[in-house]
Structure formats: C-alpha cells, structure tokens
Amino acid sequence: MLTKGASRTGGRGKTAGTALLAVVLGATALIGCGSGAADETPRSQEYRLPPRHAGFDYQIGGAYPPARGVRVVSRDRSDSPAPGLYNICYVNAFQAQPQERSDWPADLLLRDGHGRAVVDEDWNEPLLDLRTPAKRGRVAARVNRWIDGCAKKGFDAVEPDNYDSYTRSEGLLTAADAVAFMRLLTGHAHARGLAVGQKNTAELTARRQAAGLDFAVTEECGQYDECEVYAKAYDDHVVDIEYTDRGLRKALARWGGRLSIVRRDVGVSTPDAPEYVRRVR
C-alpha cells in the first residue's frame, strides 16, 4: 500500500539484457511449512531482476501506452504486460480488496477479540489472518493463483502489496508472520519464473533473504529519506514512485543516477484523467 499519507487505487527494449538470476531451490523449501501445495509447485525457473536506473512508469490505476524511454512498468494483475518491457504485476496480497471481501472465507479475515474484522481504514481493506501456518497456507493458495495468472500473462515479476499490514493489525500480527507468509509467495513466484519485489516496509529489508525477496518497489523513499536503505539492501535494483514535486527533486538529487524514479499523481490515474501526472525530472 502507499504509506505516510499517499494514496493508491487497488484495481488498483533491453529487458533481455538484464542479468539472469538462476534459482535452484527445492520446491518444498520454497513453499515452506503449512502451505499444503509443495507437491503442486513446479521446479524453480530462471527469473530476471529489473534493470537498474531505467525509465519507469507506475500504472496500477490502469494501463496505457508507456512513454518513450520507459523500460520498466508496474500494472495491476487484471491488466496485461506492456510488450517488450520489464513488467511487474501488482497483487494486493496481505489485505482483501473491498469488492473482494465476500470472496474470502470469514475465518481468513483477521478479527479482534470481539470478532470484528480488523480493517485498514485508509482503504477499507480487511487484513488477512496470517497468524498460523495453516491459515498462511490457505491465504497463500489463493494469492498464488493470482501469481500464476501474472506468470501466464507474461509478467516478469510480482509486487505483493501491504507487506506492512502487521503494523495496522492492533498487535495481532507480527513481522515474523509477514515474513513467513511472504516466503510462501516468493517461493511460488520463483518457481513460476517471476522475481518478487519488496513493497515498502523499510524496516524489513534486513530480512529480505528470509523472505526470498529480489528487488524493491518503494513509494516516496526520496520524500522520507529511505532510498539508502533499499538501495543498499537490493544493490540499486529499486523502482521508486514519488507523489510530490519535492519528493521527486530529493530522490533525483541523490539517486537520479542509480535508481528508477518516477513522479506520479497519488491516484496513479491514466492520461485521460485531469489529475494525471507523470514526470521523471
């Protein structure tokens, strides 16, 4: 999700030269304890990291033709990849979209001591219950079907959003729950030939290897002086979205020669909308 007051919709040329990252891990180890799906997971495939310091566009609010010079684009899982580019597939993995709430079994929505669903009030999204291996496995089975769809469409990577949901869980979820669940997703995605981006949550970069993460998708790391954390953790394989002119200036001043940075409007709208903004300088 977008942090620190930003907004999101939940619909929300040279890629072949990007370095190949070979993954040779057992399927059971990738899927991890409690998923119940290890036997169905294919063997790991090669997957590619996004190029460093490349033209980038964030299109999770709706797909449109990328501007000249764009080499990396992120789009919602309901859309198709942009031909010839490095494509990241947006998936809301740790919370339920408001319109999809009824699709989730009631016991997989996190509930407080009174039985009420714990909701991210900014987006009216119920948090998913990741407190036990069994529940993490059941949630992962659903999210991994979306990841399968990303792979079938031809995306290169997946961006599981709301990794930081545990910070909004009223103390019911922990960072360890988030990392354990993420590992179920990364293992499955790697087996499908997809890299996986850490979405925000700078405090968990030190646990990137345990989570199986490969690069970072950050929102306002320039605005909030967090780019250094991600750049160091992921060797500059970072795509950053800024939502203010000030944030863009700060990000470009220090990281413009190293990271992939774009200024978008907070609604990540399409070019036909009056509020649409996309700038790279």
Short mmCIF file of C-alpha atoms in Angstrom, two decimals:
data_model
loop_
_atom_site.label_atom_id
_atom_site.label_comp_id
_atom_site.label_asym_id
_atom_site.label_seq_id
_atom_site.Cartn_x
_atom_site.Cartn_y
_atom_site.Cartn_z
CA MET A 1 0.00 0.00 0.00
CA LEU A 2 1.01 3.62 -0.18
CA THR A 3 2.40 4.76 3.12
CA LYS A 4 2.70 8.02 5.03
CA GLY A 5 -0.47 9.61 3.65
CA ALA A 6 -0.09 8.75 -0.03
CA SER A 7 -2.94 7.15 -1.95
CA ARG A 8 -3.42 4.19 -4.18
CA THR A 9 -6.03 2.64 -6.41
CA GLY A 10 -6.41 -1.05 -5.76
CA GLY A 11 -7.77 -2.09 -9.05
CA ARG A 12 -5.81 -0.93 -8.05
CA GLY A 13 13.85 -2.61 -25.46
CA LYS A 14 16.58 -4.06 -23.44
CA THR A 15 14.97 -6.27 -20.87
CA ALA A 16 16.54 -9.30 -22.47
CA GLY A 17 19.91 -7.88 -21.49
CA THR A 18 19.01 -7.78 -17.81
CA ALA A 19 21.08 -10.10 -15.70
CA LEU A 20 19.63 -13.58 -15.29
CA LEU A 21 19.25 -14.87 -11.78
CA ALA A 22 19.25 -18.66 -11.57
CA VAL A 23 17.20 -20.19 -8.81
CA VAL A 24 18.00 -23.76 -7.82
CA LEU A 25 15.92 -24.44 -4.71
CA GLY A 26 13.72 -27.37 -3.78
CA ALA A 27 10.02 -26.81 -4.15
CA THR A 28 9.27 -27.87 -0.61
CA ALA A 29 11.76 -25.41 0.84
CA LEU A 30 10.37 -22.64 -1.32
CA ILE A 31 6.78 -23.17 -0.34
CA GLY A 32 7.56 -23.70 3.31
CA CYS A 33 5.69 -25.12 6.24
CA GLY A 34 1.93 -25.29 6.17
CA SER A 35 1.22 -24.34 2.55
CA GLY A 36 -0.05 -27.77 1.63
CA ALA A 37 0.89 -27.11 -2.01
CA ALA A 38 4.50 -28.23 -2.31
CA ASP A 39 3.69 -31.23 -4.49
CA GLU A 40 1.89 -28.98 -6.98
CA THR A 41 4.67 -26.45 -7.35
CA PRO A 42 6.86 -26.73 -10.48
CA ARG A 43 10.61 -26.72 -10.26
CA SER A 44 12.27 -23.35 -9.95
CA GLN A 45 12.93 -21.45 -13.16
CA GLU A 46 15.27 -18.64 -14.07
CA TYR A 47 13.93 -15.20 -13.33
CA ARG A 48 15.19 -11.70 -14.10
CA LEU A 49 15.69 -8.66 -11.95
CA PRO A 50 14.52 -5.27 -13.23
CA PRO A 51 17.29 -3.21 -14.82
CA ARG A 52 18.92 -0.58 -12.65
CA HIS A 53 18.38 3.14 -13.35
CA ALA A 54 15.80 2.57 -16.08
CA GLY A 55 12.84 4.57 -17.32
CA PHE A 56 9.88 3.54 -15.15
CA ASP A 57 6.11 4.02 -15.03
CA TYR A 58 3.66 3.03 -12.32
CA GLN A 59 0.34 2.10 -13.92
CA ILE A 60 -1.55 0.17 -11.23
CA GLY A 61 -4.51 2.52 -11.65
CA GLY A 62 -4.96 1.49 -15.29
CA ALA A 63 -2.78 0.50 -18.22
CA TYR A 64 -1.86 2.88 -21.04
CA PRO A 65 0.92 3.02 -23.67
CA PRO A 66 4.24 3.74 -21.91
CA ALA A 67 6.12 6.88 -22.83
CA ARG A 68 9.29 6.79 -24.89
CA GLY A 69 12.23 5.68 -22.78
CA VAL A 70 10.23 3.57 -20.32
CA ARG A 71 11.79 0.15 -19.79
CA VAL A 72 10.03 -0.95 -16.61
CA VAL A 73 6.30 -0.76 -15.89
CA SER A 74 4.12 -1.95 -13.00
CA ARG A 75 0.50 -2.85 -13.74
CA ASP A 76 -2.39 -4.43 -11.86
CA ARG A 77 -2.84 -8.18 -12.19
CA SER A 78 -6.09 -7.57 -14.07
CA ASP A 79 -4.15 -5.87 -16.90
CA SER A 80 -1.72 -7.31 -19.43
CA PRO A 81 2.02 -6.65 -19.64
CA ALA A 82 3.44 -3.96 -21.92
CA PRO A 83 5.15 -5.66 -24.88
CA GLY A 84 8.93 -5.53 -24.91
CA LEU A 85 9.32 -4.05 -21.42
CA TYR A 86 10.11 -5.41 -17.98
CA ASN A 87 6.69 -5.86 -16.38
CA ILE A 88 5.84 -6.01 -12.68
CA CYS A 89 2.47 -7.45 -11.65
CA TYR A 90 0.68 -5.71 -8.75
CA VAL A 91 -1.11 -8.03 -6.31
CA ASN A 92 -2.82 -6.95 -3.08
CA ALA A 93 -1.53 -9.90 -1.08
CA PHE A 94 -1.88 -9.10 2.62
CA GLN A 95 -5.32 -7.42 2.63
CA ALA A 96 -8.63 -8.02 0.89
CA GLN A 97 -9.85 -5.58 -1.72
CA PRO A 98 -13.19 -4.07 -0.55
CA GLN A 99 -15.03 -5.50 -3.54
CA GLU A 100 -13.50 -8.94 -2.93
CA ARG A 101 -14.18 -9.15 0.80
CA SER A 102 -17.07 -11.58 0.39
CA ASP A 103 -14.88 -13.88 -1.72
CA TRP A 104 -12.70 -14.66 1.30
CA PRO A 105 -13.73 -17.28 3.89
CA ALA A 106 -14.77 -15.44 7.03
CA ASP A 107 -12.13 -17.17 9.14
CA LEU A 108 -9.33 -15.85 6.90
CA LEU A 109 -10.15 -12.25 7.74
CA LEU A 110 -8.24 -11.08 10.80
CA ARG A 111 -10.60 -10.47 13.73
CA ASP A 112 -10.14 -8.71 17.05
CA GLY A 113 -11.17 -10.02 20.46
CA HIS A 114 -14.79 -9.02 19.77
CA GLY A 115 -14.93 -10.91 16.47
CA ARG A 116 -14.81 -7.76 14.36
CA ALA A 117 -12.70 -7.73 11.20
CA VAL A 118 -9.57 -5.61 11.54
CA VAL A 119 -9.70 -3.09 8.70
CA ASP A 120 -7.15 -0.78 7.11
CA GLU A 121 -9.29 2.32 7.45
CA ASP A 122 -7.43 4.27 4.76
CA TRP A 123 -8.60 1.84 2.08
CA ASN A 124 -11.46 -0.03 3.80
CA GLU A 125 -9.50 -3.25 3.30
CA PRO A 126 -9.81 -6.08 5.85
CA LEU A 127 -6.48 -7.56 6.88
CA LEU A 128 -5.92 -11.25 6.20
CA ASP A 129 -5.29 -13.63 9.11
CA LEU A 130 -1.69 -14.87 8.86
CA ARG A 131 -1.19 -15.93 12.48
CA THR A 132 -0.79 -19.68 11.96
CA PRO A 133 0.99 -21.84 9.36
CA ALA A 134 -2.34 -23.37 8.38
CA LYS A 135 -4.00 -20.02 7.73
CA ARG A 136 -0.94 -18.64 5.94
CA GLY A 137 -1.05 -21.68 3.69
CA ARG A 138 -4.71 -21.19 2.87
CA VAL A 139 -4.27 -17.49 2.09
CA ALA A 140 -1.17 -18.24 0.02
CA ALA A 141 -3.05 -20.82 -2.02
CA ARG A 142 -5.43 -18.07 -3.15
CA VAL A 143 -2.81 -15.39 -3.74
CA ASN A 144 -0.57 -17.84 -5.56
CA ARG A 145 -3.35 -18.46 -8.08
CA TRP A 146 -3.17 -14.74 -8.87
CA ILE A 147 0.60 -15.06 -9.20
CA ASP A 148 0.02 -17.94 -11.61
CA GLY A 149 -2.13 -15.57 -13.65
CA CYS A 150 0.67 -13.00 -13.70
CA ALA A 151 3.08 -15.64 -14.99
CA LYS A 152 0.66 -16.87 -17.66
CA LYS A 153 0.16 -13.34 -18.94
CA GLY A 154 3.92 -12.90 -19.35
CA PHE A 155 4.86 -10.63 -16.46
CA ASP A 156 8.49 -10.69 -15.31
CA ALA A 157 7.92 -10.02 -11.61
CA VAL A 158 5.28 -9.63 -8.94
CA GLU A 159 4.73 -6.84 -6.39
CA PRO A 160 2.84 -8.20 -3.33
CA ASP A 161 1.35 -5.15 -1.64
CA ASN A 162 0.68 -4.43 2.05
CA TYR A 163 3.70 -6.28 3.42
CA ASP A 164 3.44 -3.83 6.34
CA SER A 165 -0.12 -4.85 7.29
CA TYR A 166 1.13 -6.21 10.59
CA THR A 167 1.76 -2.62 11.70
CA ARG A 168 -2.01 -1.96 11.35
CA SER A 169 -3.15 -5.23 12.96
CA GLU A 170 -3.74 -3.93 16.51
CA GLY A 171 -0.86 -6.13 17.62
CA LEU A 172 -2.45 -9.34 16.34
CA LEU A 173 0.12 -9.93 13.59
CA THR A 174 3.90 -9.79 13.83
CA ALA A 175 6.77 -9.09 11.47
CA ALA A 176 7.58 -12.80 11.67
CA ASP A 177 4.07 -13.61 10.37
CA ALA A 178 4.60 -11.24 7.45
CA VAL A 179 7.98 -12.71 6.54
CA ALA A 180 6.72 -16.30 6.80
CA PHE A 181 3.77 -15.53 4.55
CA MET A 182 5.92 -13.65 2.06
CA ARG A 183 8.17 -16.70 1.79
CA LEU A 184 5.21 -18.76 0.62
CA LEU A 185 4.59 -16.23 -2.15
CA THR A 186 8.21 -15.77 -3.22
CA GLY A 187 8.81 -19.49 -3.39
CA HIS A 188 5.81 -19.96 -5.65
CA ALA A 189 6.64 -16.94 -7.80
CA HIS A 190 10.25 -18.04 -8.29
CA ALA A 191 9.03 -21.45 -9.37
CA ARG A 192 6.92 -19.68 -11.99
CA GLY A 193 9.89 -17.67 -13.26
CA LEU A 194 8.93 -14.40 -11.55
CA ALA A 195 11.12 -12.13 -9.45
CA VAL A 196 9.46 -10.62 -6.36
CA GLY A 197 9.69 -7.01 -5.22
CA GLN A 198 9.55 -5.86 -1.61
CA LYS A 199 6.83 -3.21 -1.44
CA ASN A 200 7.84 -0.51 1.04
CA THR A 201 8.35 -1.69 4.66
CA ALA A 202 11.94 -0.48 5.02
CA GLU A 203 12.13 -1.99 8.49
CA LEU A 204 12.07 -5.49 6.98
CA THR A 205 14.86 -5.07 4.42
CA ALA A 206 17.24 -6.85 6.78
CA ARG A 207 15.01 -9.92 6.46
CA ARG A 208 14.91 -9.91 2.67
CA GLN A 209 16.76 -13.21 2.34
CA ALA A 210 14.49 -14.99 4.80
CA ALA A 211 11.51 -13.64 2.84
CA GLY A 212 13.08 -14.55 -0.53
CA LEU A 213 12.76 -11.04 -1.97
CA ASP A 214 14.74 -9.83 -5.00
CA PHE A 215 14.28 -6.07 -5.52
CA ALA A 216 12.27 -3.19 -4.10
CA VAL A 217 9.22 -1.17 -5.14
CA THR A 218 9.17 1.93 -2.98
CA GLU A 219 6.77 4.80 -2.55
CA GLU A 220 8.27 8.14 -1.57
CA CYS A 221 11.64 6.83 -0.47
CA GLY A 222 13.03 10.20 -1.58
CA GLN A 223 10.41 12.17 0.33
CA TYR A 224 11.09 10.23 3.52
CA ASP A 225 14.84 9.61 3.16
CA GLU A 226 14.53 5.84 2.86
CA CYS A 227 16.13 5.24 -0.56
CA GLU A 228 19.51 4.45 1.01
CA VAL A 229 18.01 1.55 2.94
CA TYR A 230 16.52 -0.07 -0.15
CA ALA A 231 19.45 0.70 -2.45
CA LYS A 232 21.89 -0.93 -0.06
CA ALA A 233 19.68 -3.98 0.51
CA TYR A 234 18.97 -4.58 -3.18
CA ASP A 235 22.11 -3.33 -4.90
CA ASP A 236 20.24 -0.46 -6.58
CA HIS A 237 17.54 -2.74 -8.04
CA VAL A 238 14.91 -0.27 -6.83
CA VAL A 239 11.94 1.34 -8.56
CA ASP A 240 10.60 4.39 -6.71
CA ILE A 241 7.37 6.33 -7.05
CA GLU A 242 7.23 9.87 -5.70
CA TYR A 243 3.92 11.70 -5.29
CA THR A 244 5.16 15.24 -4.78
CA ASP A 245 7.48 17.53 -6.70
CA ARG A 246 9.59 17.92 -3.57
CA GLY A 247 9.95 14.17 -3.23
CA LEU A 248 10.94 13.86 -6.87
CA ARG A 249 13.59 16.55 -6.51
CA LYS A 250 15.02 14.89 -3.40
CA ALA A 251 15.06 11.46 -5.00
CA LEU A 252 16.69 12.68 -8.20
CA ALA A 253 19.27 14.83 -6.41
CA ARG A 254 20.79 11.87 -4.64
CA TRP A 255 19.62 8.80 -6.52
CA GLY A 256 18.81 10.01 -10.01
CA GLY A 257 21.86 8.30 -11.48
CA ARG A 258 21.24 4.97 -9.77
CA LEU A 259 17.58 4.15 -9.18
CA SER A 260 14.46 4.05 -11.38
CA ILE A 261 12.37 7.03 -10.29
CA VAL A 262 9.06 8.46 -11.46
CA ARG A 263 6.66 11.15 -10.20
CA ARG A 264 3.03 10.07 -10.35
CA ASP A 265 -0.25 11.55 -9.17
CA VAL A 266 -1.49 9.95 -5.96
CA GLY A 267 -4.38 8.28 -7.78
CA VAL A 268 -1.99 6.73 -10.33
CA SER A 269 -4.56 7.71 -12.94
CA THR A 270 -4.50 7.27 -16.71
CA PRO A 271 -3.54 10.10 -19.13
CA ASP A 272 -7.18 10.90 -19.95
CA ALA A 273 -7.84 11.96 -16.34
CA PRO A 274 -7.40 15.65 -15.46
CA GLU A 275 -5.38 14.77 -12.36
CA TYR A 276 -2.88 12.64 -14.29
CA VAL A 277 0.79 13.41 -13.58
CA ARG A 278 3.86 11.61 -14.78
CA ARG A 279 7.27 13.22 -14.65
CA VAL A 280 10.82 11.97 -14.47
CA ARG A 281 12.54 15.35 -13.95
#
